[in-house]
Short mmCIF file of C-alpha atoms in Angstrom, two decimals:
data_model
loop_
_atom_site.label_atom_id
_atom_site.label_comp_id
_atom_site.label_asym_id
_atom_site.label_seq_id
_atom_site.Cartn_x
_atom_site.Cartn_y
_atom_site.Cartn_z
CA MET A 263 117.65 93.66 116.61
CA GLY A 264 119.81 92.96 113.54
CA LEU A 265 121.42 90.04 111.75
CA LYS A 266 124.44 90.06 114.10
CA HIS A 267 122.24 89.51 117.15
CA ILE A 268 120.39 86.66 115.42
CA ALA A 269 123.68 85.07 114.29
CA LYS A 270 125.07 85.24 117.83
CA ALA A 271 121.97 83.68 119.36
CA ALA A 272 121.97 80.89 116.75
CA GLY A 273 125.73 80.30 116.89
CA VAL A 274 126.17 80.83 113.14
CA SER A 275 127.64 83.44 110.83
CA VAL A 276 125.77 86.52 109.58
CA SER A 277 125.90 85.12 106.05
CA THR A 278 124.17 81.94 107.22
CA VAL A 279 121.40 84.02 108.80
CA SER A 280 121.02 85.95 105.56
CA ARG A 281 120.74 82.71 103.56
CA ALA A 282 118.13 81.34 105.98
CA LEU A 283 115.99 84.46 105.68
CA ALA A 284 116.31 84.38 101.89
CA GLY A 285 115.21 80.73 101.73
CA SER A 286 118.52 79.36 100.43
CA SER A 287 118.82 75.59 100.12
CA ARG A 288 122.47 75.66 101.23
CA ILE A 289 121.58 75.18 104.92
CA SER A 290 119.68 72.42 106.67
CA GLU A 291 115.95 72.76 107.25
CA GLU A 292 116.47 72.25 111.00
CA LYS A 293 118.94 75.14 111.21
CA ARG A 294 116.71 77.34 109.05
CA ARG A 295 113.76 76.79 111.42
CA GLU A 296 115.95 77.62 114.41
CA ILE A 297 117.15 80.88 112.82
CA LEU A 298 113.64 81.92 111.76
CA GLU A 299 112.32 81.27 115.25
CA ILE A 300 115.07 83.40 116.80
CA ALA A 301 114.37 86.17 114.27
CA ARG A 302 110.68 86.02 115.12
CA MET A 303 111.28 86.06 118.88
CA GLN A 304 113.60 89.07 118.55
CA GLY A 305 111.04 90.99 116.49
CA TYR A 306 113.21 91.10 113.38
CA LEU A 307 110.58 89.62 111.04
CA ASP A 308 107.91 92.12 112.13
CA THR A 309 110.33 94.99 111.58
CA ARG A 310 111.26 93.67 108.16
CA VAL A 311 107.62 93.44 107.09
CA ARG A 312 106.87 96.93 108.42
CA ARG A 313 109.79 98.47 106.55
CA ALA A 314 108.71 96.71 103.38
CA THR A 315 105.30 98.37 103.57
CA GLU A 316 106.50 101.85 104.53
CA ALA A 317 108.01 102.69 101.17
CA GLY A 318 105.03 102.60 98.87
CA LEU A 319 101.83 104.35 99.81
CA HIS A 320 101.94 108.04 100.69
CA SER A 321 98.62 109.31 99.33
CA ILE A 322 95.25 108.06 98.14
CA VAL A 323 92.18 109.37 96.36
CA LEU A 324 89.05 108.59 98.38
CA ALA A 325 85.91 108.61 96.23
CA MET A 326 82.57 108.57 98.03
CA SER A 327 79.08 110.05 97.88
CA GLU A 328 78.05 113.03 99.99
CA GLU A 329 75.15 110.94 101.25
CA MET A 330 77.65 108.73 103.06
CA MET A 331 78.93 111.78 104.93
CA GLN A 332 75.55 112.52 106.48
CA ALA A 333 75.04 111.59 110.12
CA SER A 334 72.10 109.16 110.19
CA GLU A 335 71.15 105.77 111.55
CA THR A 336 71.45 104.28 108.07
CA ASN A 337 75.12 105.29 107.81
CA PHE A 338 76.34 103.40 110.88
CA THR A 339 78.42 100.92 108.88
CA SER A 340 79.87 103.60 106.61
CA TRP A 341 80.95 105.83 109.48
CA ARG A 342 82.74 103.02 111.31
CA ILE A 343 84.69 102.11 108.18
CA LEU A 344 85.54 105.73 107.34
CA GLU A 345 86.69 106.47 110.87
CA SER A 346 89.06 103.50 110.85
CA LEU A 347 90.35 104.63 107.43
CA ARG A 348 90.95 108.16 108.71
CA GLU A 349 92.78 106.85 111.77
CA GLU A 350 94.93 104.38 109.84
CA CYS A 351 95.90 106.95 107.21
CA ALA A 352 96.93 109.33 109.99
CA ASN A 353 99.01 106.60 111.65
CA ARG A 354 100.77 105.75 108.38
CA GLY A 355 101.19 109.36 107.24
CA ILE A 356 99.02 108.84 104.15
CA ARG A 357 97.48 111.92 102.54
CA VAL A 358 93.82 111.63 101.56
CA ASP A 359 92.48 113.51 98.51
CA PRO A 360 88.67 113.32 98.73
CA VAL A 361 86.35 113.21 95.73
CA LEU A 362 82.78 113.79 96.92
CA CYS A 363 79.85 113.22 94.59
CA PRO A 364 76.39 114.69 95.30
CA GLY A 365 73.60 112.31 96.19
CA GLU A 366 73.73 108.59 96.92
CA ARG A 367 75.75 107.30 93.96
CA LEU A 368 79.15 108.11 92.55
CA ASP A 369 79.32 109.88 89.21
CA PRO A 370 81.94 108.07 87.08
CA ASP A 371 82.96 111.25 85.22
CA GLN A 372 83.50 113.16 88.46
CA VAL A 373 85.44 110.33 90.07
CA ILE A 374 87.78 109.89 87.10
CA ALA A 375 88.31 113.65 86.88
CA GLY A 376 89.20 113.73 90.56
CA ILE A 377 91.67 110.88 90.13
CA GLU A 378 93.31 112.56 87.15
CA ALA A 379 93.63 115.82 89.10
CA SER A 380 95.49 114.09 91.94
CA ASP A 381 99.02 112.72 92.04
CA ALA A 382 98.05 110.12 94.65
CA GLU A 383 99.50 106.66 94.13
CA ALA A 384 96.26 104.73 94.67
CA VAL A 385 92.47 104.97 94.80
CA ILE A 386 89.85 103.83 97.32
CA VAL A 387 86.18 103.78 96.33
CA HIS A 388 83.75 103.65 99.24
CA PHE A 389 80.41 101.83 99.10
CA ASP A 390 79.87 101.73 95.35
CA GLU A 391 79.98 98.92 92.81
CA ASN A 392 78.62 100.65 89.71
CA PRO A 393 79.75 98.51 86.72
CA ALA A 394 80.25 101.63 84.56
CA LEU A 395 82.55 103.13 87.18
CA ILE A 396 84.46 99.88 87.70
CA ARG A 397 85.15 99.57 83.96
CA ARG A 398 86.81 102.98 84.02
CA LEU A 399 88.63 102.40 87.31
CA ALA A 400 90.26 99.32 85.80
CA LYS A 401 91.97 101.61 83.26
CA VAL A 402 93.28 104.40 85.53
CA GLY A 403 96.74 102.83 85.79
CA ARG A 404 96.86 103.02 89.60
CA PRO A 405 96.03 100.50 92.33
CA VAL A 406 92.30 100.57 93.16
CA ALA A 407 90.40 99.02 96.06
CA LEU A 408 86.64 98.96 96.63
CA LEU A 409 85.47 99.22 100.23
CA ILE A 410 82.32 97.19 100.98
CA GLY A 411 81.74 96.64 97.30
CA LEU A 412 82.34 93.82 94.88
CA ASP A 413 83.56 93.69 91.31
CA PRO A 414 82.08 90.45 89.93
CA THR A 415 84.52 90.65 87.00
CA SER A 416 87.57 90.96 89.33
CA ARG A 417 89.09 93.81 87.34
CA VAL A 418 89.79 95.83 90.49
CA SER A 419 90.43 94.63 94.02
CA SER A 420 87.81 94.76 96.74
CA VAL A 421 87.79 94.40 100.50
CA GLY A 422 84.59 93.54 102.30
CA ILE A 423 83.05 90.83 104.40
CA GLY A 424 81.97 87.26 103.73
CA ASN A 425 78.35 88.22 103.11
CA THR A 426 77.14 84.76 102.10
CA TYR A 427 78.56 82.95 105.11
CA ALA A 428 77.57 85.79 107.46
CA THR A 429 73.88 85.39 106.63
CA MET A 430 74.24 81.63 106.87
CA LEU A 431 75.49 82.16 110.44
CA GLY A 432 72.37 84.07 111.42
CA THR A 433 69.93 81.74 109.70
CA GLN A 434 71.66 78.64 111.05
CA HIS A 435 71.48 80.11 114.57
CA LEU A 436 67.71 80.39 114.19
CA ILE A 437 67.49 76.85 112.81
CA ASP A 438 69.55 75.57 115.74
CA LEU A 439 67.05 77.24 118.07
CA GLY A 440 64.32 75.13 116.47
CA HIS A 441 62.84 77.65 114.05
CA ARG A 442 61.60 76.28 110.74
CA ASP A 443 59.56 79.12 109.29
CA ILE A 444 62.08 81.95 108.85
CA LEU A 445 61.55 85.18 106.92
CA LEU A 446 64.48 87.01 105.33
CA LEU A 447 63.90 90.77 105.38
CA SER A 448 65.98 92.16 102.52
CA TRP A 449 65.87 95.01 100.04
CA THR A 450 66.43 95.50 96.34
CA GLY A 451 70.04 96.55 96.29
CA ARG A 452 73.65 95.93 95.56
CA PHE A 453 75.57 92.83 94.58
CA THR A 454 76.63 92.43 98.23
CA ILE A 455 72.98 92.18 99.30
CA ARG A 456 72.39 89.47 96.73
CA ARG A 457 75.32 87.59 98.26
CA ARG A 458 73.67 87.82 101.66
CA GLU A 459 70.45 86.45 100.22
CA ALA A 460 72.45 83.56 98.76
CA GLY A 461 73.62 82.70 102.27
CA PHE A 462 70.02 82.52 103.48
CA ARG A 463 69.03 80.26 100.60
CA GLU A 464 72.03 78.02 101.27
CA ALA A 465 71.17 77.66 104.97
CA MET A 466 67.55 76.90 104.15
CA ARG A 467 68.63 74.38 101.50
CA ASP A 468 70.74 72.63 104.13
CA ARG A 469 67.57 72.03 106.14
CA GLY A 470 65.77 70.67 103.07
CA ILE A 471 63.97 73.77 101.75
CA GLU A 472 64.75 74.25 98.07
CA ASP A 473 62.27 77.07 97.39
CA ALA A 474 63.61 79.51 99.98
CA GLU A 475 62.80 82.40 97.64
CA ARG A 476 59.22 82.40 98.95
CA PHE A 477 60.57 83.25 102.41
CA ILE A 478 62.33 86.42 101.18
CA LEU A 479 60.56 89.76 101.60
CA ARG A 480 62.34 92.47 99.62
CA LEU A 481 61.62 96.08 100.49
CA SER A 482 62.42 98.98 98.18
CA GLY A 483 65.12 100.18 100.60
CA PHE A 484 66.39 99.89 104.15
CA ALA A 485 65.59 103.39 105.48
CA PRO A 486 63.40 103.43 108.62
CA ASP A 487 60.39 105.02 106.92
CA ILE A 488 60.48 102.39 104.17
CA VAL A 489 60.59 99.58 106.72
CA ASP A 490 57.71 101.15 108.66
CA ARG A 491 55.61 101.49 105.52
CA GLU A 492 56.37 98.33 103.58
CA PHE A 493 57.06 95.81 106.33
CA GLY A 494 54.17 97.34 108.26
CA ALA A 495 51.90 96.72 105.25
CA TRP A 496 53.09 93.11 104.99
CA LEU A 497 52.44 92.66 108.69
CA ALA A 498 48.95 94.14 108.44
CA GLY A 499 48.19 91.74 105.61
CA GLN A 500 48.76 88.68 107.80
CA GLY A 501 45.41 89.02 109.54
CA GLY A 502 46.83 89.08 113.04
CA ARG A 503 48.73 85.80 112.70
CA LEU A 504 52.40 85.54 111.76
CA PRO A 505 53.29 82.88 109.16
CA VAL A 506 56.88 82.76 110.52
CA THR A 507 58.50 82.31 113.93
CA ALA A 508 61.75 84.12 113.14
CA ILE A 509 63.04 86.96 110.96
CA GLN A 510 66.59 87.37 109.66
CA CYS A 511 67.17 91.02 108.69
CA LEU A 512 70.01 92.15 106.44
CA SER A 513 70.77 95.28 108.51
CA ASP A 514 70.35 96.34 112.12
CA ASN A 515 68.25 99.37 111.31
CA MET A 516 65.83 97.11 109.42
CA ALA A 517 65.73 94.75 112.37
CA LEU A 518 65.10 97.52 114.90
CA ARG A 519 62.26 99.04 112.88
CA ALA A 520 60.82 95.58 112.20
CA MET A 521 60.81 94.87 115.94
CA LYS A 522 58.96 98.13 116.57
CA CYS A 523 56.39 97.28 113.90
CA LEU A 524 55.91 93.84 115.46
CA GLN A 525 55.54 95.24 118.95
CA ASP A 526 53.12 97.93 117.78
CA ALA A 527 51.04 95.17 116.18
CA GLY A 528 50.88 93.32 119.50
CA PHE A 529 53.56 90.69 118.87
CA SER A 530 56.26 89.90 121.41
CA VAL A 531 59.96 89.72 120.51
CA PRO A 532 61.22 87.09 121.14
CA GLY A 533 58.06 85.53 122.61
CA ASP A 534 56.15 85.33 119.33
CA VAL A 535 58.98 85.88 116.87
CA SER A 536 62.78 85.91 117.09
CA VAL A 537 64.75 88.58 115.23
CA VAL A 538 68.37 88.65 114.00
CA GLY A 539 70.07 91.79 112.66
CA PHE A 540 73.20 92.45 110.64
CA ASP A 541 75.89 95.04 111.67
CA ASP A 542 76.02 94.69 115.49
CA SER A 543 75.32 98.39 115.94
CA PHE A 544 75.29 100.23 119.24
CA ALA A 545 71.59 100.91 118.72
CA GLY A 546 70.99 97.17 118.63
CA GLN A 547 73.03 96.65 121.76
CA ILE A 548 70.81 99.00 123.78
CA ALA A 549 67.48 98.10 122.17
CA HIS A 550 64.68 96.39 124.08
CA PRO A 551 65.12 93.52 123.70
CA THR A 552 68.81 93.68 122.86
CA LEU A 553 69.41 92.57 119.29
CA THR A 554 71.14 89.38 118.24
CA SER A 555 73.21 90.43 115.25
CA ILE A 556 75.91 89.49 112.77
CA ARG A 557 79.11 91.32 113.67
CA PRO A 558 81.29 92.26 110.67
CA PRO A 559 84.92 93.33 111.33
CA LEU A 560 84.28 96.86 110.05
CA GLU A 561 87.39 98.38 111.65
CA GLU A 562 89.60 95.92 109.74
CA ILE A 563 88.22 96.63 106.28
CA ALA A 564 90.03 99.94 105.67
CA ILE A 565 93.27 98.63 107.18
CA THR A 566 93.18 95.59 104.90
CA ALA A 567 92.44 97.79 101.87
CA LEU A 568 95.50 99.96 102.56
CA ASP A 569 97.63 96.83 102.94
CA GLU A 570 96.29 95.58 99.60
CA LEU A 571 97.17 98.85 97.87
CA GLU A 572 100.68 98.60 99.35
CA LEU A 573 101.01 95.09 97.95
CA HIS A 574 99.90 96.28 94.52
CA LEU A 575 102.52 99.04 94.56
CA ARG A 576 105.25 96.57 95.47
CA ARG A 577 104.23 94.16 92.69
CA PRO A 578 103.27 96.42 89.79
CA GLN A 579 104.02 93.80 87.13
CA SER A 580 102.74 90.63 88.79
CA TYR A 581 99.82 91.86 90.89
CA LEU A 582 96.37 90.44 90.09
CA ALA A 583 93.13 91.97 91.38
CA ARG A 584 91.82 90.14 94.42
CA ARG A 585 88.53 89.90 96.27
CA ILE A 586 89.17 89.85 100.01
CA GLU A 587 86.33 88.84 102.29
CA LEU A 588 86.79 89.11 106.06
CA GLY A 589 85.03 86.70 108.37
CA CYS A 590 82.03 87.65 110.52
CA GLN A 591 80.72 86.42 113.87
CA ILE A 592 77.31 86.35 115.50
CA THR A 593 76.64 88.17 118.76
CA VAL A 594 73.81 86.46 120.63
CA ARG A 595 71.53 88.67 122.73
CA ASP A 596 67.90 88.71 123.87
CA SER A 597 65.93 89.06 120.61
CA CYS A 598 66.01 85.32 119.93
CA LYS A 599 64.82 82.31 121.87
CA ALA A 600 64.38 78.60 121.26
CA ARG A 601 61.08 77.27 119.97
#
């Protein structure tokens, strides 16, 4: 549908339609609303937006660690995001130039060298928020977006989830079920993990607990063997009696291993202790009991990042780096019950 069809339906001239779409003050607000509604109903506005985004982005550099490419239960979140990125790039005809760094962390020198060797218009950095790397990314002269990472200085854009509110959702769910003694199972990690911890402290503060830090158990990592060893040691040190009635975990794999440790120690989930995870993984959906978990919109993260890079390309002079956080939900299953 074009301007002529909209003009005919609205009973006005093509020039009037053009002025309405451009926001001109030379027509009445009532007529403008009528024209915009007709344009929306005929699909013209969607087509206009799509055409506006088709012109910019044809290729990206994707920087990520080789560790994130390994198939493992700890890479569930990463794989879902990468698969949606692969699919969306294919749909949009965007070429992907990968830069893979050995190990778990990105090497700033290797990433910058990979960017300089590519003619791609923009850069996506997956699962890394190294300040030294971010400082250099801010100077590459191309649009940059971090996936599931945060730049506290807002020098480059980032797309992730609302980590603080997401953890508040889980903790508040446990509070609503009547739990008062709640453990947060966390790990020493990235800025995003510290944001999740902030959500726990905020929820606990809302129920009158100012020193929520004493309810946080930080492990050295979130891998299954670390959870078995370190959470298992904490559990063994409780003398057969749990000081909490609920545990909020900051990843599903932590929650699943914690549940196994609890069950091996003779505790019932959710009979003795309720457990909430974070990721809403398939493993949690088929666990026994099935795991209540925070569900992040992982499939939307890569799509939103590509849209953000498009916006940057269309506004090269006026664009400012943005931090985009997508909302999360909680999926209630069998691992929690009321006190």
